C-alpha positions as a printed NumPy array, in Angstrom:
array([[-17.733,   3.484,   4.212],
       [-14.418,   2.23 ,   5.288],
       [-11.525,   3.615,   7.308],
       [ -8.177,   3.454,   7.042],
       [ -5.08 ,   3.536,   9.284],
       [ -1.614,   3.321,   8.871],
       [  1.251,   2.673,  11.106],
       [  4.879,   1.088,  11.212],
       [  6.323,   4.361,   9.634],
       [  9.843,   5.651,  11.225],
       [ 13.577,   6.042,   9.707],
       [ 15.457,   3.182,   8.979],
       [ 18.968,   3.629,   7.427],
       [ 19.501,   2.55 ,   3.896],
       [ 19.809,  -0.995,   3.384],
       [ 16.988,  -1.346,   6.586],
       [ 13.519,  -2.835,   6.539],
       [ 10.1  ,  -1.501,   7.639],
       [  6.738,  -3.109,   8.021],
       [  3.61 ,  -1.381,   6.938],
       [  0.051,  -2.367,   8.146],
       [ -3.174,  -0.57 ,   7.077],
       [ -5.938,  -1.421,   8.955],
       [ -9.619,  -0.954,   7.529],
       [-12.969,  -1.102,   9.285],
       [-16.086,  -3.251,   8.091],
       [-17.035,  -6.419,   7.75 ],
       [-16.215,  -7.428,   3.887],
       [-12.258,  -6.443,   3.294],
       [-12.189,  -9.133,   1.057],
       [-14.113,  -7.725,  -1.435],
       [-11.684,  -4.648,  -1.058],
       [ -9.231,  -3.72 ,  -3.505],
       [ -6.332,  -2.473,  -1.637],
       [ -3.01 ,  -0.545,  -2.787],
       [ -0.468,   1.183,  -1.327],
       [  1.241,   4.463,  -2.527],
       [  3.714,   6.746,  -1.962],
       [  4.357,  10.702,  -1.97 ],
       [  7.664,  12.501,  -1.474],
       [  8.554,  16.131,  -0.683],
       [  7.771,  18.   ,  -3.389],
       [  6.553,  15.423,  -5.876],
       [  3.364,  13.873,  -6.839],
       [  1.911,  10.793,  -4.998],
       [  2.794,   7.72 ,  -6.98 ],
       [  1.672,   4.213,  -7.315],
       [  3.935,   1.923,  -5.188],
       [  1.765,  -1.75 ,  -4.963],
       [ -1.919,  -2.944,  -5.622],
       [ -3.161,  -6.728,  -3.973],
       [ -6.931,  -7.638,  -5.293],
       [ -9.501,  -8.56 ,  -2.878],
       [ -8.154, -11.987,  -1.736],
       [ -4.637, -12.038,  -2.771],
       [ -4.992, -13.84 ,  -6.044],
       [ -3.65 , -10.984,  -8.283],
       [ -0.436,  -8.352,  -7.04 ],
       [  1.162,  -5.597,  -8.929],
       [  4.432,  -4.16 ,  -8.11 ],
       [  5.827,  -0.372, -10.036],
       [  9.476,  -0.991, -10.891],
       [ 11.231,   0.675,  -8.2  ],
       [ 10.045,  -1.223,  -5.885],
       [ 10.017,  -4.812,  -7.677],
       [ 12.08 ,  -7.427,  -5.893],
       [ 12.425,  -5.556,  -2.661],
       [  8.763,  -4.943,  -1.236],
       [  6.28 ,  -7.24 ,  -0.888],
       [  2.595,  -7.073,  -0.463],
       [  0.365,  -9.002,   1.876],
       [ -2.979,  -9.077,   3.069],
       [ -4.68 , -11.338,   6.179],
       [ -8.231, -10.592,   5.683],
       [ -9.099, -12.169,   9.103],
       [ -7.502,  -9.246,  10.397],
       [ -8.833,  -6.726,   8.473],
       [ -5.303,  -5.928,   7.212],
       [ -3.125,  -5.404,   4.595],
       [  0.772,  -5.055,   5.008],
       [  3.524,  -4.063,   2.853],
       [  6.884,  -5.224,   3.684],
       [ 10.169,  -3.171,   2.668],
       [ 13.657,  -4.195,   2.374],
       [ 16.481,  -3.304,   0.932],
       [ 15.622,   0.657,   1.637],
       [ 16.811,   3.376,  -0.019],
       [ 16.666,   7.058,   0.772],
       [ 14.752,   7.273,  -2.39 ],
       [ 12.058,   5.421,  -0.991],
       [ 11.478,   8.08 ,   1.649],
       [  7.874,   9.625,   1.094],
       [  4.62 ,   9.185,   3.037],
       [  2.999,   5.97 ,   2.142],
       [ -0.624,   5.865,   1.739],
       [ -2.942,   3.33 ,   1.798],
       [ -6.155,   3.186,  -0.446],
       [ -8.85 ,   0.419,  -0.665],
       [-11.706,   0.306,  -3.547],
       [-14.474,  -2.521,  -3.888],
       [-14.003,  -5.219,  -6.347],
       [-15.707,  -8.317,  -7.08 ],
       [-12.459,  -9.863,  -8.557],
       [-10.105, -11.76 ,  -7.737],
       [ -7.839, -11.313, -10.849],
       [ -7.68 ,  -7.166, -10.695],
       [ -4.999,  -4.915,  -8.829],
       [ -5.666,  -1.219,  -9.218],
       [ -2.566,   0.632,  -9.85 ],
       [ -4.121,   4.127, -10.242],
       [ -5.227,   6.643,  -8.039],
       [ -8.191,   7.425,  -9.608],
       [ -9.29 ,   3.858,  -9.27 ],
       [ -9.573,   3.773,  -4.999],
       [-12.146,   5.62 ,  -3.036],
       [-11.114,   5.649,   0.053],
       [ -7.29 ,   6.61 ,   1.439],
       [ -5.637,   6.599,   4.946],
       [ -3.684,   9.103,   6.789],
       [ -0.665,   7.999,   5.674],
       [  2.5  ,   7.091,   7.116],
       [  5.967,   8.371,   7.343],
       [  8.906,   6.817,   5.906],
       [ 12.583,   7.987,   5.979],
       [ 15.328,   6.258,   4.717],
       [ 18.479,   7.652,   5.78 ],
       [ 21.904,   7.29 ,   3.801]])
């Protein structure tokens, strides 16, 4: 079983950064998958950023190409998404998700794919 937990949520005007961390429990994180996504009022959670086990393999959707970037320190049991460049459109809870995975060369980018999820984490980018 492993937890999650999110933090570094807040509002940040537009054109503002924000760090995301998501700290899991247990002792193997690097043989965790790990993504991060994203739902906002009213719409369906959506895929925002996958990183496989050790870092060798990251997937970014679209909207958030060039502007976010995914990291993981698996010393510290951690995984971190950093955001520039915001826009209001990015506000939306962000959620964290983790799955096992004995590769190196895979990043999950669907839901159905993770088993286990955080709280989540509020973002909101003001204009």
């Amino acid at each position: 079983q492993v937890q999650l937990v999110e933090s570094g949520g807040g509002l940040v005007q537009a054109g503002g950064s924000l760090r995301l961390s998501c700290a899991a429990s247990g002792r193997t994180f690097g043989s965790y998958a790990m993504g991060w996504f994203r739902q906002a009022p009213g719409k369906e959670r959506e895929f925002v950023v996958a990183i496989s086990g050790r870092g060798g393999s990251t997937y970014y959707a679209d909207s958030v190409k060039g502007r976010f970037t995914i990291s993981r320190d698996n010393a510290k049991n951690t995984v971190y998404l950093q955001m520039n460049s915001l826009k209001p459109e990015d506000t939306a809870v962000y959620y964290c998700a983790a799955r096992q995975s004995p590769s190196d060369h895979t990043a999950y980018t669907a839901q159905y794919q993770y088993d286990y999820w955080g709280q989540g984490t509020q973002v909101t980018v003001s204009s």
